[in-house]
Tab-separated table of C-alpha atoms in Angstrom:
chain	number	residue	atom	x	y	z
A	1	UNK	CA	-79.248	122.417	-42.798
A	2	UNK	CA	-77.224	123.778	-45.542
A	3	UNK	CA	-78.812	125.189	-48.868
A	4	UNK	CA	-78.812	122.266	-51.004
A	5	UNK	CA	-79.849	119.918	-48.618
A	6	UNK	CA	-82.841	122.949	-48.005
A	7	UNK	CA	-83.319	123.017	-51.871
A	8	UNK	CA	-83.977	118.875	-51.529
A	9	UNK	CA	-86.712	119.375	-48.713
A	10	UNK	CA	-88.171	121.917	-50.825
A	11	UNK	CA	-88.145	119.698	-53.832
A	12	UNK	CA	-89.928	117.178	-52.070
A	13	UNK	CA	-92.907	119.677	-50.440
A	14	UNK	CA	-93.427	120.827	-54.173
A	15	UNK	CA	-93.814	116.627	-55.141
A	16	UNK	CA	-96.052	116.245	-51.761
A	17	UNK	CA	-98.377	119.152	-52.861
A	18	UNK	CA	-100.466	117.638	-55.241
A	19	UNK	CA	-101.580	114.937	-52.756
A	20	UNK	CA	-101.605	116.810	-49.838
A	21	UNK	CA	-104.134	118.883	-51.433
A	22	UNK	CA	-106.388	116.169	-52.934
A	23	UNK	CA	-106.313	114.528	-49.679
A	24	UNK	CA	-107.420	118.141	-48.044
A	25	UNK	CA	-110.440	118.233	-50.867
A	26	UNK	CA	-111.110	114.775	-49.749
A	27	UNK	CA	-111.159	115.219	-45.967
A	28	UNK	CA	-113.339	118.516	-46.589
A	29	UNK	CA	-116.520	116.797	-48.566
A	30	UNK	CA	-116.604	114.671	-45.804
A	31	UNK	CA	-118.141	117.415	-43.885
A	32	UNK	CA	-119.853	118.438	-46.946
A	33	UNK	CA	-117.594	121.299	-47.803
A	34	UNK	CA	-116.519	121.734	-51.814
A	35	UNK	CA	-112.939	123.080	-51.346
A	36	UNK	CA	-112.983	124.229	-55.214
A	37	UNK	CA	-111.193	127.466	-56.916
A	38	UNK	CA	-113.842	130.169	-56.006
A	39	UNK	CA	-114.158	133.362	-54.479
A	40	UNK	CA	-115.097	132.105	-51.095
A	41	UNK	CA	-112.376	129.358	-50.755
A	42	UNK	CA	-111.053	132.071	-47.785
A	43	UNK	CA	-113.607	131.279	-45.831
A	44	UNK	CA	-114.134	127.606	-46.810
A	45	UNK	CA	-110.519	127.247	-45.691
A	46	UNK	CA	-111.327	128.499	-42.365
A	47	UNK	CA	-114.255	126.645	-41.645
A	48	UNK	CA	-112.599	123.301	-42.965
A	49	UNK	CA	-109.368	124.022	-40.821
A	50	UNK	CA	-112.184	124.734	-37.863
A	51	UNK	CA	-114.041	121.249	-38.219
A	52	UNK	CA	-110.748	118.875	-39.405
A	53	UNK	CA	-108.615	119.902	-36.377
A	54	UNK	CA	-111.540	119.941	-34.156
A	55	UNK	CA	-110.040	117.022	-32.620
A	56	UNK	CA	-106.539	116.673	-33.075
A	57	UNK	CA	-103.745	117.003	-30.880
A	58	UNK	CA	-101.143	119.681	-31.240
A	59	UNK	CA	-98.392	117.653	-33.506
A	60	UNK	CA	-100.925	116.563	-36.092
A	61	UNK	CA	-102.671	120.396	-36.017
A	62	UNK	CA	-99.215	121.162	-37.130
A	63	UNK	CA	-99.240	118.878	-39.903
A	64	UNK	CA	-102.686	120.102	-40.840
A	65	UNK	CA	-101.200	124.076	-41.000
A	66	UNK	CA	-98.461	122.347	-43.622
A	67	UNK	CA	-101.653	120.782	-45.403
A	68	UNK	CA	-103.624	123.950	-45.339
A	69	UNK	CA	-100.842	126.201	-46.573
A	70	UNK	CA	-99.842	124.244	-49.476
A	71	UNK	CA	-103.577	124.441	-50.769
A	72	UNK	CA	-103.666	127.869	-49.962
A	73	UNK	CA	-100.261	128.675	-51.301
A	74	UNK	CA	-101.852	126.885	-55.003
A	75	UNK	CA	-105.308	129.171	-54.897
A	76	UNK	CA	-102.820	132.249	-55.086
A	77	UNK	CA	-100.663	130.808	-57.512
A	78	UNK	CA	-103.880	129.875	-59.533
A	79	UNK	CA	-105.905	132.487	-59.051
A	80	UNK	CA	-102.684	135.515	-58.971
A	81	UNK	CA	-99.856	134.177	-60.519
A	82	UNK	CA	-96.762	133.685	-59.138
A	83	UNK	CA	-94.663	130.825	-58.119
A	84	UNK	CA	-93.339	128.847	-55.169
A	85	UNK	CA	-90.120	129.713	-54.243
A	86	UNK	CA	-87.707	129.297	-50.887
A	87	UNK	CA	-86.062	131.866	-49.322
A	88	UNK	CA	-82.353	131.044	-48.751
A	89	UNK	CA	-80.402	134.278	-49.578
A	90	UNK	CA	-81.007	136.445	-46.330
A	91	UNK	CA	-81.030	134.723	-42.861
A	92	UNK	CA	-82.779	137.556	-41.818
A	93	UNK	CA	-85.880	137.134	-43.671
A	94	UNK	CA	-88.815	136.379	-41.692
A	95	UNK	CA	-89.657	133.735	-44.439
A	96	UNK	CA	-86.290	132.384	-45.003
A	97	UNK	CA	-86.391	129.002	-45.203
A	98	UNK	CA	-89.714	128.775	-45.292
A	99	UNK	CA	-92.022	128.257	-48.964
A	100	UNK	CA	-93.326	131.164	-50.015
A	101	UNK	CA	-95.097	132.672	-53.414
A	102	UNK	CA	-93.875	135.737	-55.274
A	103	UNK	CA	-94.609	137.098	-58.584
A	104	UNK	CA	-98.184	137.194	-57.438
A	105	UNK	CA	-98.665	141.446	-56.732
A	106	UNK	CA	-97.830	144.454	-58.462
A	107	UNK	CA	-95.211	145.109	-55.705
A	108	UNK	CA	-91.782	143.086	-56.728
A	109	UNK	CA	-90.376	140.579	-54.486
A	110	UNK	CA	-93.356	140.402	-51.993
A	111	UNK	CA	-93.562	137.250	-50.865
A	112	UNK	CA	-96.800	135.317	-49.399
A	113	UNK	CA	-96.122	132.735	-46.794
A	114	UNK	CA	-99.945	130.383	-47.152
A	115	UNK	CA	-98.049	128.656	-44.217
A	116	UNK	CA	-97.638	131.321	-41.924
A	117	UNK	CA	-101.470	132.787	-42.473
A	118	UNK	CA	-102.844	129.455	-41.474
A	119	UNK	CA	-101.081	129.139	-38.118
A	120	UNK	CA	-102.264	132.938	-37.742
A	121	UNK	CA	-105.487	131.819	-38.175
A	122	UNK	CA	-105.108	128.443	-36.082
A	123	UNK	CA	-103.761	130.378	-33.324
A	124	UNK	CA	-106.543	132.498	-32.897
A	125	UNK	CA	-109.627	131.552	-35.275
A	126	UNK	CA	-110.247	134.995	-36.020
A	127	UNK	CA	-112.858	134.483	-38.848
A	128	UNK	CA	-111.526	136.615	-42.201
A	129	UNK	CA	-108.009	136.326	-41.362
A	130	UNK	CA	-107.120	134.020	-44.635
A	131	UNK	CA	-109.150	137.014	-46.676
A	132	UNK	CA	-107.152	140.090	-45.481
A	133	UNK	CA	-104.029	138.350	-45.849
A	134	UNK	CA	-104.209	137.804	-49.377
A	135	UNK	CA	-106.337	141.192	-49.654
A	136	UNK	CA	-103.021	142.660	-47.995
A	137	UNK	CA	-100.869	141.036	-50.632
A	138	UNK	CA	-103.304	141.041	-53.682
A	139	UNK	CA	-104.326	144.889	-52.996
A	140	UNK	CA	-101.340	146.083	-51.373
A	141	UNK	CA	-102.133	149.738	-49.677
A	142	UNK	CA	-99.082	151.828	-49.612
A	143	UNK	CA	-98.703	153.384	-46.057
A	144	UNK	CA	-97.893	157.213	-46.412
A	145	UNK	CA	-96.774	158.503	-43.238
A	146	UNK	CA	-96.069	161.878	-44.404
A	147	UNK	CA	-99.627	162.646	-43.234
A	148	UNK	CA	-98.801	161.355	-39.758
A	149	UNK	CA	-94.900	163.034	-39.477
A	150	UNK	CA	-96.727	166.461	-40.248
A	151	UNK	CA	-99.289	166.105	-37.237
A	152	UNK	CA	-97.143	164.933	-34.762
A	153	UNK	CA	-94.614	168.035	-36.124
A	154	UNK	CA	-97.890	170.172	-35.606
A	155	UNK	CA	-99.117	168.851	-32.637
A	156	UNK	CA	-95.263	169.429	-31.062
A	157	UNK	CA	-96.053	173.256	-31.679
């Protein structure tokens, strides 16, 4: 797929959003779940995802991960800031290709893939997952090694 034919399939998940996600709200009060913009949406996600794929068959879990990440994708962008964007620059990138926010932390060009933590989660159901991830990208902890070089250095000794 070449980039403007990957800029059209992105154009079209951005005009699918809006209905994905009412139709995710939808599906959720159903089994009495309010999927609204609150602090414990993290964990509403998870136990919606939990009950609406309870059944389902690997190609339409799939499907749901697309669902789940677009709604989760819009609580950062609402809650954080930010923006959707697509990764086409660096083939490299973990995310290329793949719709991701940035603009939404204090550390430039970090980008959160919503898509990416739900199949974390669906792959394991590992209850808090959704929460550190954005924790991770919201309240970014910068890793100082320097600690860990000068032990090992001392520990060499």
């Amino acid at each position: 797929m070449d980039q403007v034919q990957a800029a059209e399939v992105f154009d079209d998940f951005l005009i699918a959003t809006d209905d994905q996600i009412e139709w995710l709200i939808e599906e959720a009060k159903k089994h009495k779940i309010a999927l609204t913009n609150s602090p414990n949406t993290p964990e509403l996600l998870e136990k919606s995802f939990d009950i609406i794929s309870e059944e389902l068959n690997e190609e339409d879990i799939e499907k749901l991960i697309v669902i789940f990440g677009r709604y989760l994708g819009e609580f950062i962008r609402l809650n954080y800031g930010g923006k959707w964007t697509l990764p086409l620059k660096d083939k490299k990138n973990v995310n290329f290709n793949t719709p991701v926010i940035t603009g939404h932390s204090p550390i430039e060009g970090l980008e959160f893939a919503p898509i990416r933590v739900i199949c974390a989660y669906a792959l394991r159901r590992y209850k808090g997952t959704i929460r550190r991830a954005i924790d991770n990208h919201i309240h970014p902890q910068i890793l100082d090694l320097s600690l860990e070089a000068a032990q090992e250095r001392h520990s060499k000794n």
